[in-house]
Amino acid sequence: MFNFSENGFFGEYGGKYVPEVLRTAVDELESSFYKYIKDKDFLAELKVLQRDFIGRETPLMFAEKTTKLLGGGQVYIKMEGLANTGAHKINNAIGQVLLAKKMGKKRIIAETGAGQHGVATAAACAKLDMECVVYQGEVDVRRQQPNVAAMELYGTKVVPVKTGSRTLKDAVNESMRDWAANFETTHYCLGSALGPAPFVDMVRTFQSIIGEEVKQQCAERNINIDSLVACVGGGSNASGFFAPFFDDLSIKLYGAEAGGTGAEIGHNACRMAGTAAKDGIMQGYKSRFLIDNDGQAQKTSSISAGLDYLGISPQLAMLGKTGRIKFDAIKDDEALAAVSFFAKNEGVLMALESAHAAAYALKLAPSVPKEKAIIINMSGRGDKDVFITSPVFRLEEWKDFLRFELLRLDKNMNVHEKY
Ligand SMILES: *Cc1c(COP(=O)(O)O)cnc(C)c1O
């Protein structure tokens, strides 16, 4: 394993800033994680789940047409979106749920925003036979019904959180509260590479399978990497994709953040690109946050629900500060254009989050030498975004579809009847 924190810190960022009631829980998790991550039986079981349940390894696909069209470096796509449940999040969920089981826990709780991490955790719990409760802001429960429905199908209880802005950060707070009260039986499966130690090390470690596979796939096929590009929300897919390459300075690392509709505060979710973010301590860790002078959360905005969290992995914040990772903002319309581009030219429907990385790669590729490769991490597939992309690309047809769907349900017609 590589690049573990120093007592939970990455330079000045990270840490374990938890209230006394959570101290025992995080300490127990810390010692268990560092124990099991070296345990042969644990790793062997994890490997079987990665292969048979997640569907690893995921392909590294040569984007041939894209490469020809751009005329620069060879463009490759790491197809994490082909993983079970449609994104990289399952890598972390299955790792943590298996660990919790080894620790003797009976119950898993998780926070979710758009519902992607909730779906992954729910699926992992169904597979490993664990009770699962997911906290989701009431606002998100209403607007993310397809994922709520999936979680319930997996047998998970979704609890709407009615405090604060009733979105992701409130769901995190509620999960922490539950964990503090129930840690003897319960593990809190946090969804990104952030939060108090040991979550950053743990989530990055479970996600590092992405980068390890890329390393091996490139070695087998003599692919000479120039640069890696990932989208950055909390930072879990980027951390796992980059981690095996952190120390190889010949490989450039690029993080694409949500540029939203523009550079003004409140119109994007840029913690590293731009100058709006501040150092702060929130939700158990020190990092860069979109907060105001009083430490209150700023509004964030992005077309992709997975990229609009106000904090970022403390390790990525540190690596951004030292210049190891270069961050840039990709706007909503650039991400949408990248979704179209890769669907038409490669037959690959990217998640809107991943499309931020893809859009950045489209700009970068022409300046990369022809004999070298630029690899995009396609963190997820775009099926989940049909409610967002369809109204953009074909508004009238989509409205018509929704109207008739409602009519069909109101009239109690079965799915085979014609309206
Ligand atoms: C959640 C999500 C992200 C953002 O989360 P990270 O922790 O930054 O990886 C990116 N892509 C997809 C498909 C997601 O579901």
Short mmCIF file of C-alpha atoms and ligand atoms in Angstrom, two decimals:
data_model
loop_
_atom_site.label_atom_id
_atom_site.label_comp_id
_atom_site.label_asym_id
_atom_site.label_seq_id
_atom_site.Cartn_x
_atom_site.Cartn_y
_atom_site.Cartn_z
CA MET A 1 0.00 0.00 0.00
CA PHE A 2 1.12 3.51 -0.69
CA ASN A 3 0.73 7.01 0.55
CA PHE A 4 -0.98 6.42 3.86
CA SER A 5 -1.47 9.54 5.91
CA GLU A 6 0.80 10.48 8.78
CA ASN A 7 -1.47 10.01 11.79
CA GLY A 8 -4.40 10.98 9.63
CA PHE A 9 -2.75 14.07 8.15
CA PHE A 10 -1.68 14.95 4.62
CA GLY A 11 0.51 17.96 5.23
CA GLU A 12 -1.70 20.42 7.05
CA TYR A 13 -4.96 18.76 5.87
CA GLY A 14 -6.90 15.79 7.15
CA GLY A 15 -7.04 14.88 10.81
CA LYS A 16 -9.64 13.33 13.04
CA TYR A 17 -11.73 16.21 14.34
CA VAL A 18 -14.55 14.33 15.96
CA PRO A 19 -16.53 14.96 19.13
CA GLU A 20 -15.74 12.79 22.14
CA VAL A 21 -18.78 10.56 21.48
CA LEU A 22 -17.26 9.42 18.18
CA ARG A 23 -13.69 8.93 19.38
CA THR A 24 -14.08 5.24 20.25
CA ALA A 25 -15.85 4.50 16.96
CA VAL A 26 -13.17 6.06 14.74
CA ASP A 27 -10.32 4.60 16.83
CA GLU A 28 -11.81 1.11 16.57
CA LEU A 29 -12.32 1.54 12.83
CA GLU A 30 -8.76 2.79 12.42
CA SER A 31 -7.13 -0.19 14.12
CA SER A 32 -9.43 -2.67 12.32
CA PHE A 33 -8.81 -1.17 8.89
CA TYR A 34 -5.00 -1.20 9.19
CA LYS A 35 -5.21 -4.76 10.51
CA TYR A 36 -7.52 -6.26 7.87
CA ILE A 37 -5.96 -4.49 4.92
CA LYS A 38 -2.92 -6.73 5.55
CA ASP A 39 -4.99 -9.85 6.26
CA LYS A 40 -4.69 -12.54 3.56
CA ASP A 41 -8.19 -13.96 4.08
CA PHE A 42 -9.82 -10.53 3.97
CA LEU A 43 -7.97 -9.62 0.79
CA ALA A 44 -8.81 -12.95 -0.85
CA GLU A 45 -12.53 -12.52 -0.08
CA LEU A 46 -12.45 -8.96 -1.34
CA LYS A 47 -10.82 -10.09 -4.55
CA VAL A 48 -13.56 -12.63 -5.29
CA LEU A 49 -16.24 -9.96 -4.68
CA GLN A 50 -14.39 -7.52 -6.93
CA ARG A 51 -14.27 -10.12 -9.69
CA ASP A 52 -17.71 -11.74 -9.46
CA PHE A 53 -19.93 -9.11 -7.86
CA ILE A 54 -18.48 -5.87 -9.21
CA GLY A 55 -17.30 -7.33 -12.52
CA ARG A 56 -13.62 -6.42 -12.32
CA GLU A 57 -11.39 -5.81 -14.00
CA THR A 58 -13.06 -2.99 -15.89
CA PRO A 59 -11.80 -2.45 -19.45
CA LEU A 60 -9.29 0.16 -20.53
CA MET A 61 -10.65 1.11 -23.93
CA PHE A 62 -8.74 2.81 -26.73
CA ALA A 63 -10.87 5.74 -27.94
CA GLU A 64 -9.72 5.35 -31.51
CA LYS A 65 -12.03 7.75 -33.29
CA THR A 66 -11.52 10.43 -30.64
CA THR A 67 -7.76 10.06 -30.96
CA LYS A 68 -7.95 10.47 -34.75
CA LEU A 69 -10.29 13.45 -34.51
CA LEU A 70 -8.14 15.30 -31.98
CA GLY A 71 -4.83 14.44 -33.64
CA GLY A 72 -2.73 14.43 -30.47
CA GLY A 73 -2.08 11.86 -27.74
CA GLN A 74 -3.79 8.48 -27.67
CA VAL A 75 -7.03 8.77 -25.72
CA TYR A 76 -8.02 5.85 -23.48
CA ILE A 77 -11.06 5.42 -21.26
CA LYS A 78 -11.01 3.44 -18.02
CA MET A 79 -14.54 2.06 -17.99
CA GLU A 80 -15.48 2.14 -14.29
CA GLY A 81 -19.03 2.80 -15.37
CA LEU A 82 -19.31 -0.85 -16.34
CA ALA A 83 -19.02 -1.88 -12.68
CA ASN A 84 -22.14 -3.28 -10.98
CA THR A 85 -24.48 -0.42 -9.95
CA GLY A 86 -22.98 1.76 -12.67
CA ALA A 87 -20.07 3.58 -11.06
CA HIS A 88 -16.85 3.32 -9.06
CA LYS A 89 -18.69 3.81 -5.73
CA ILE A 90 -19.24 0.07 -5.35
CA ASN A 91 -15.45 -0.48 -4.96
CA ASN A 92 -15.53 1.40 -1.69
CA ALA A 93 -18.93 0.17 -0.52
CA ILE A 94 -18.10 -3.52 -0.86
CA GLY A 95 -14.72 -3.02 0.85
CA GLN A 96 -16.20 -1.21 3.84
CA VAL A 97 -19.17 -3.54 4.24
CA LEU A 98 -16.89 -6.58 4.15
CA LEU A 99 -14.60 -4.93 6.71
CA ALA A 100 -17.59 -4.15 8.96
CA LYS A 101 -18.67 -7.76 8.77
CA LYS A 102 -15.19 -8.89 9.86
CA MET A 103 -15.41 -6.42 12.74
CA GLY A 104 -18.60 -8.16 13.88
CA LYS A 105 -20.96 -5.31 13.01
CA LYS A 106 -24.55 -6.16 12.12
CA ARG A 107 -25.77 -2.91 10.72
CA ILE A 108 -24.52 -0.45 8.08
CA ILE A 109 -25.49 3.19 7.80
CA ALA A 110 -24.55 5.53 4.96
CA GLU A 111 -25.21 9.07 3.78
CA THR A 112 -26.18 9.78 0.23
CA GLY A 113 -26.79 12.89 -1.84
CA ALA A 114 -27.96 12.03 -5.33
CA GLY A 115 -28.23 8.43 -4.23
CA GLN A 116 -25.27 6.84 -6.02
CA HIS A 117 -23.37 5.94 -2.86
CA GLY A 118 -26.63 4.86 -1.24
CA VAL A 119 -27.34 2.50 -4.12
CA ALA A 120 -23.82 1.04 -4.01
CA THR A 121 -23.98 0.53 -0.23
CA ALA A 122 -27.47 -0.96 -0.44
CA ALA A 123 -26.30 -3.44 -3.09
CA ALA A 124 -23.19 -4.36 -1.08
CA CYS A 125 -25.33 -4.94 2.03
CA ALA A 126 -27.77 -7.11 0.09
CA LYS A 127 -24.85 -9.17 -1.19
CA LEU A 128 -23.16 -9.51 2.21
CA ASP A 129 -26.39 -9.91 4.17
CA MET A 130 -26.17 -6.81 6.37
CA GLU A 131 -28.96 -4.55 7.59
CA CYS A 132 -28.70 -1.17 5.85
CA VAL A 133 -30.06 2.30 6.61
CA VAL A 134 -29.32 5.23 4.29
CA TYR A 135 -29.74 8.85 5.35
CA GLN A 136 -30.71 11.16 2.54
CA GLY A 137 -31.81 14.80 2.71
CA GLU A 138 -35.56 15.14 2.28
CA VAL A 139 -35.02 17.39 -0.75
CA ASP A 140 -32.82 14.75 -2.36
CA VAL A 141 -35.26 11.93 -1.56
CA ARG A 142 -37.90 13.80 -3.55
CA ARG A 143 -35.76 14.59 -6.58
CA GLN A 144 -33.81 11.31 -6.74
CA GLN A 145 -36.68 8.81 -6.74
CA PRO A 146 -35.11 6.32 -9.19
CA ASN A 147 -32.20 5.78 -6.78
CA VAL A 148 -34.50 5.68 -3.74
CA ALA A 149 -36.51 2.99 -5.51
CA ALA A 150 -33.33 1.02 -6.24
CA MET A 151 -32.15 1.23 -2.61
CA GLU A 152 -35.51 -0.05 -1.42
CA LEU A 153 -35.40 -2.91 -3.91
CA TYR A 154 -32.05 -3.90 -2.40
CA GLY A 155 -33.81 -4.05 0.96
CA THR A 156 -32.41 -0.84 2.42
CA LYS A 157 -34.35 1.60 4.58
CA VAL A 158 -34.05 5.17 3.27
CA VAL A 159 -34.51 7.80 6.00
CA PRO A 160 -35.31 11.36 4.82
CA VAL A 161 -33.29 13.94 6.79
CA LYS A 162 -35.34 17.01 7.67
CA THR A 163 -32.66 19.25 9.23
CA GLY A 164 -30.68 22.14 7.71
CA SER A 165 -30.84 22.43 3.94
CA ARG A 166 -32.14 18.83 3.86
CA THR A 167 -29.36 17.77 1.46
CA LEU A 168 -26.05 15.87 1.54
CA LYS A 169 -24.21 17.62 4.37
CA ASP A 170 -27.23 17.20 6.63
CA ALA A 171 -27.32 13.50 5.73
CA VAL A 172 -23.65 13.27 6.78
CA ASN A 173 -24.43 14.93 10.13
CA GLU A 174 -27.35 12.59 10.74
CA SER A 175 -25.18 9.55 9.93
CA MET A 176 -22.53 10.74 12.41
CA ARG A 177 -25.23 11.08 15.07
CA ASP A 178 -26.52 7.56 14.47
CA TRP A 179 -22.95 6.18 14.44
CA ALA A 180 -22.10 7.85 17.76
CA ALA A 181 -25.18 6.28 19.37
CA ASN A 182 -24.82 2.81 17.85
CA PHE A 183 -21.18 2.13 16.95
CA GLU A 184 -21.07 -1.12 18.89
CA THR A 185 -23.33 -2.75 16.32
CA THR A 186 -23.06 -0.31 13.45
CA HIS A 187 -20.51 0.75 10.85
CA TYR A 188 -20.78 4.10 9.07
CA CYS A 189 -19.92 3.50 5.42
CA LEU A 190 -18.81 6.95 4.27
CA GLY A 191 -18.94 7.47 0.50
CA SER A 192 -15.92 9.52 -0.51
CA ALA A 193 -12.26 10.07 0.35
CA LEU A 194 -12.97 12.54 3.13
CA GLY A 195 -14.17 12.76 6.70
CA PRO A 196 -12.12 12.00 9.82
CA ALA A 197 -9.22 9.52 9.70
CA PRO A 198 -9.17 6.68 8.80
CA PHE A 199 -11.81 7.28 6.10
CA VAL A 200 -9.48 9.05 3.64
CA ASP A 201 -6.89 6.25 3.71
CA MET A 202 -9.58 3.60 3.69
CA VAL A 203 -11.70 4.92 0.83
CA ARG A 204 -8.64 5.66 -1.31
CA THR A 205 -7.28 2.17 -0.63
CA PHE A 206 -10.53 0.46 -1.71
CA GLN A 207 -10.70 2.70 -4.80
CA SER A 208 -7.03 2.15 -5.71
CA ILE A 209 -8.02 -0.99 -7.59
CA ILE A 210 -8.86 1.43 -10.43
CA GLY A 211 -5.32 2.77 -10.73
CA GLU A 212 -3.69 -0.59 -10.06
CA GLU A 213 -5.58 -2.12 -12.95
CA VAL A 214 -4.69 0.80 -15.21
CA LYS A 215 -1.04 0.37 -14.32
CA GLN A 216 -1.15 -3.32 -15.20
CA GLN A 217 -3.24 -2.84 -18.34
CA CYS A 218 -0.78 -0.21 -19.59
CA ALA A 219 2.23 -2.42 -18.82
CA GLU A 220 0.70 -5.38 -20.68
CA ARG A 221 -0.15 -3.30 -23.72
CA ASN A 222 2.92 -1.05 -23.76
CA ILE A 223 0.87 2.09 -23.27
CA ASN A 224 3.05 5.03 -22.38
CA ILE A 225 1.08 7.29 -20.06
CA ASP A 226 1.40 11.05 -20.34
CA SER A 227 -1.53 12.05 -18.17
CA LEU A 228 -4.52 10.88 -16.14
CA VAL A 229 -7.74 12.86 -15.92
CA ALA A 230 -10.49 12.37 -13.33
CA CYS A 231 -13.48 14.35 -12.15
CA VAL A 232 -13.35 15.45 -8.52
CA GLY A 233 -16.33 15.64 -6.21
CA GLY A 234 -15.33 14.40 -2.78
CA GLY A 235 -12.36 12.86 -4.53
CA SER A 236 -12.79 9.09 -4.29
CA ASN A 237 -12.57 8.13 -7.96
CA ALA A 238 -9.69 10.54 -8.55
CA SER A 239 -7.81 9.29 -5.46
CA GLY A 240 -8.15 5.65 -6.46
CA PHE A 241 -7.23 6.29 -10.08
CA PHE A 242 -4.23 8.49 -9.23
CA ALA A 243 -2.87 6.82 -6.08
CA PRO A 244 -0.59 4.20 -7.69
CA PHE A 245 0.92 7.04 -9.76
CA PHE A 246 1.32 9.71 -7.05
CA ASP A 247 5.06 9.08 -6.85
CA ASP A 248 5.70 8.78 -10.60
CA LEU A 249 6.31 12.40 -11.48
CA SER A 250 6.60 11.62 -15.20
CA ILE A 251 2.82 11.15 -15.22
CA LYS A 252 0.68 14.28 -15.04
CA LEU A 253 -2.49 14.27 -12.94
CA TYR A 254 -5.49 16.46 -13.73
CA GLY A 255 -8.63 16.97 -11.65
CA ALA A 256 -11.77 18.38 -13.26
CA GLU A 257 -14.11 20.20 -10.89
CA ALA A 258 -17.66 21.38 -11.45
CA GLY A 259 -17.46 24.78 -13.13
CA GLY A 260 -21.27 24.95 -13.09
CA THR A 261 -22.64 27.94 -14.94
CA GLY A 262 -19.78 30.33 -14.17
CA ALA A 263 -17.01 31.53 -11.91
CA GLU A 264 -19.13 33.60 -9.48
CA ILE A 265 -19.57 32.23 -5.97
CA GLY A 266 -22.62 30.00 -5.76
CA HIS A 267 -22.57 29.13 -9.46
CA ASN A 268 -20.07 26.26 -9.30
CA ALA A 269 -18.42 23.82 -6.90
CA CYS A 270 -14.71 24.62 -7.35
CA ARG A 271 -12.75 23.96 -4.18
CA MET A 272 -9.34 23.94 -5.87
CA ALA A 273 -9.70 25.72 -9.22
CA GLY A 274 -10.53 29.36 -8.60
CA THR A 275 -10.11 31.26 -5.37
CA ALA A 276 -13.48 31.01 -3.61
CA ALA A 277 -12.67 28.13 -1.26
CA LYS A 278 -11.13 28.54 2.18
CA ASP A 279 -9.27 26.32 4.58
CA GLY A 280 -11.62 25.05 7.23
CA ILE A 281 -12.55 22.18 9.50
CA MET A 282 -15.92 20.56 8.85
CA GLN A 283 -17.46 17.13 9.26
CA GLY A 284 -14.38 15.78 10.99
CA TYR A 285 -11.53 16.89 8.73
CA LYS A 286 -9.47 19.89 7.66
CA SER A 287 -9.49 20.74 3.97
CA ARG A 288 -10.58 23.32 1.41
CA PHE A 289 -14.26 24.18 1.66
CA LEU A 290 -16.73 26.46 -0.06
CA ILE A 291 -17.61 28.40 3.08
CA ASP A 292 -18.06 32.07 3.86
CA ASN A 293 -16.09 34.14 6.37
CA ASP A 294 -18.27 32.86 9.20
CA GLY A 295 -17.61 29.26 8.20
CA GLN A 296 -21.14 28.82 6.85
CA ALA A 297 -21.68 26.63 3.78
CA GLN A 298 -21.79 28.49 0.45
CA LYS A 299 -24.33 27.46 -2.12
CA THR A 300 -22.83 25.17 -4.78
CA SER A 301 -24.12 24.44 -8.24
CA SER A 302 -23.44 21.79 -10.85
CA ILE A 303 -25.40 19.89 -13.46
CA SER A 304 -23.86 16.74 -11.99
CA ALA A 305 -25.18 15.82 -8.58
CA GLY A 306 -21.97 13.96 -7.71
CA LEU A 307 -19.70 16.99 -7.99
CA ASP A 308 -21.48 19.61 -5.91
CA TYR A 309 -20.26 18.80 -2.38
CA LEU A 310 -18.61 21.74 -0.59
CA GLY A 311 -15.48 19.89 0.63
CA ILE A 312 -12.76 17.79 -0.96
CA SER A 313 -10.43 14.98 0.05
CA PRO A 314 -7.70 16.47 2.27
CA GLN A 315 -5.08 14.45 0.41
CA LEU A 316 -6.17 15.88 -2.93
CA ALA A 317 -6.25 19.36 -1.39
CA MET A 318 -2.66 18.87 -0.26
CA LEU A 319 -1.56 17.51 -3.65
CA GLY A 320 -3.29 20.43 -5.34
CA LYS A 321 -1.50 22.89 -3.13
CA THR A 322 1.91 21.33 -3.86
CA GLY A 323 1.14 21.31 -7.59
CA ARG A 324 1.22 17.53 -8.01
CA ILE A 325 -2.37 17.61 -9.23
CA LYS A 326 -3.55 20.40 -11.49
CA PHE A 327 -7.20 21.36 -11.02
CA ASP A 328 -9.41 23.06 -13.54
CA ALA A 329 -13.09 23.92 -13.84
CA ILE A 330 -15.35 22.40 -16.47
CA LYS A 331 -18.67 24.11 -17.04
CA ASP A 332 -22.04 22.40 -17.29
CA ASP A 333 -22.33 22.97 -21.04
CA GLU A 334 -18.83 21.60 -21.67
CA ALA A 335 -19.73 18.45 -19.74
CA LEU A 336 -22.95 18.05 -21.73
CA ALA A 337 -21.01 18.46 -24.99
CA ALA A 338 -18.59 15.76 -23.84
CA VAL A 339 -21.50 13.40 -23.10
CA SER A 340 -22.67 13.83 -26.72
CA PHE A 341 -19.18 13.59 -28.14
CA PHE A 342 -18.27 10.29 -26.49
CA ALA A 343 -21.72 8.78 -27.07
CA LYS A 344 -21.51 9.52 -30.81
CA ASN A 345 -17.83 8.81 -31.38
CA GLU A 346 -17.14 5.95 -28.99
CA GLY A 347 -20.52 4.39 -28.17
CA VAL A 348 -19.89 5.25 -24.53
CA LEU A 349 -22.52 7.05 -22.47
CA MET A 350 -20.70 8.82 -19.67
CA ALA A 351 -22.14 9.97 -16.37
CA LEU A 352 -22.28 13.77 -16.21
CA GLU A 353 -19.61 13.67 -13.49
CA SER A 354 -17.23 11.65 -15.66
CA ALA A 355 -18.02 13.92 -18.60
CA HIS A 356 -16.19 16.71 -16.73
CA ALA A 357 -13.01 14.65 -16.94
CA ALA A 358 -13.77 13.77 -20.56
CA ALA A 359 -14.32 17.43 -21.47
CA TYR A 360 -10.99 18.33 -19.92
CA ALA A 361 -9.30 15.54 -21.89
CA LEU A 362 -10.78 16.87 -25.13
CA LYS A 363 -8.97 20.16 -24.47
CA LEU A 364 -5.75 18.51 -23.37
CA ALA A 365 -5.30 15.72 -25.93
CA PRO A 366 -4.19 17.85 -28.92
CA SER A 367 -1.13 19.03 -26.97
CA VAL A 368 -0.12 15.51 -25.86
CA PRO A 369 2.54 13.79 -28.04
CA LYS A 370 1.15 11.16 -30.42
CA GLU A 371 3.14 8.30 -28.92
CA LYS A 372 1.82 8.96 -25.43
CA ALA A 373 -1.52 8.28 -23.80
CA ILE A 374 -4.04 10.37 -21.93
CA ILE A 375 -6.42 8.29 -19.82
CA ILE A 376 -9.88 9.42 -18.73
CA ASN A 377 -11.47 7.77 -15.73
CA MET A 378 -15.09 7.24 -16.69
CA SER A 379 -16.24 7.07 -13.07
CA GLY A 380 -19.80 6.15 -14.02
CA ARG A 381 -22.20 5.52 -16.86
CA GLY A 382 -24.85 7.98 -17.90
CA ASP A 383 -28.07 5.98 -17.73
CA LYS A 384 -28.85 7.56 -14.35
CA ASP A 385 -28.76 11.04 -15.90
CA VAL A 386 -31.60 10.54 -18.36
CA PHE A 387 -33.84 12.87 -16.32
CA ILE A 388 -31.24 15.65 -16.71
CA THR A 389 -29.84 15.04 -20.18
CA SER A 390 -33.14 14.33 -21.95
CA PRO A 391 -34.70 17.69 -21.07
CA VAL A 392 -31.52 19.34 -22.43
CA PHE A 393 -31.21 17.40 -25.65
CA ARG A 394 -34.92 16.76 -26.44
CA LEU A 395 -37.17 18.78 -24.15
CA GLU A 396 -40.51 18.51 -25.93
CA GLU A 397 -40.34 14.75 -26.51
CA TRP A 398 -39.33 14.24 -22.88
CA LYS A 399 -42.21 16.36 -21.55
CA ASP A 400 -44.56 14.43 -23.77
CA PHE A 401 -43.21 11.15 -22.41
CA LEU A 402 -43.61 12.24 -18.77
CA ARG A 403 -47.14 13.57 -19.38
CA PHE A 404 -48.21 10.29 -20.92
CA GLU A 405 -46.55 8.25 -18.22
CA LEU A 406 -48.62 10.12 -15.61
CA LEU A 407 -51.75 9.69 -17.63
CA ARG A 408 -51.06 6.00 -17.98
CA LEU A 409 -50.64 5.61 -14.22
CA ASP A 410 -53.71 7.72 -13.42
CA LYS A 411 -55.78 5.59 -15.78
CA ASN A 412 -54.37 2.41 -14.31
CA MET A 413 -53.22 1.13 -17.68
CA ASN A 414 -50.75 -1.70 -17.69
CA VAL A 415 -47.32 -1.30 -19.26
CA HIS A 416 -48.31 -3.06 -22.48
CA GLU A 417 -51.37 -0.95 -23.24
CA LYS A 418 -51.04 1.83 -25.79
CA TYR A 419 -52.04 5.33 -24.86
C1 LIG B 1 -20.29 10.21 -6.73
C2 LIG B 1 -19.73 10.26 -8.09
C3 LIG B 1 -18.61 11.07 -8.42
C4 LIG B 1 -17.98 12.02 -7.44
O1 LIG B 1 -17.47 11.47 -6.30
P1 LIG B 1 -15.90 11.29 -6.05
O2 LIG B 1 -15.82 10.88 -4.64
O3 LIG B 1 -15.25 12.60 -6.34
O4 LIG B 1 -15.43 10.24 -6.99
C5 LIG B 1 -18.10 10.99 -9.68
N1 LIG B 1 -18.64 10.20 -10.63
C6 LIG B 1 -19.71 9.42 -10.37
C7 LIG B 1 -20.26 8.58 -11.46
C8 LIG B 1 -20.29 9.42 -9.10
O5 LIG B 1 -21.36 8.66 -8.85
#
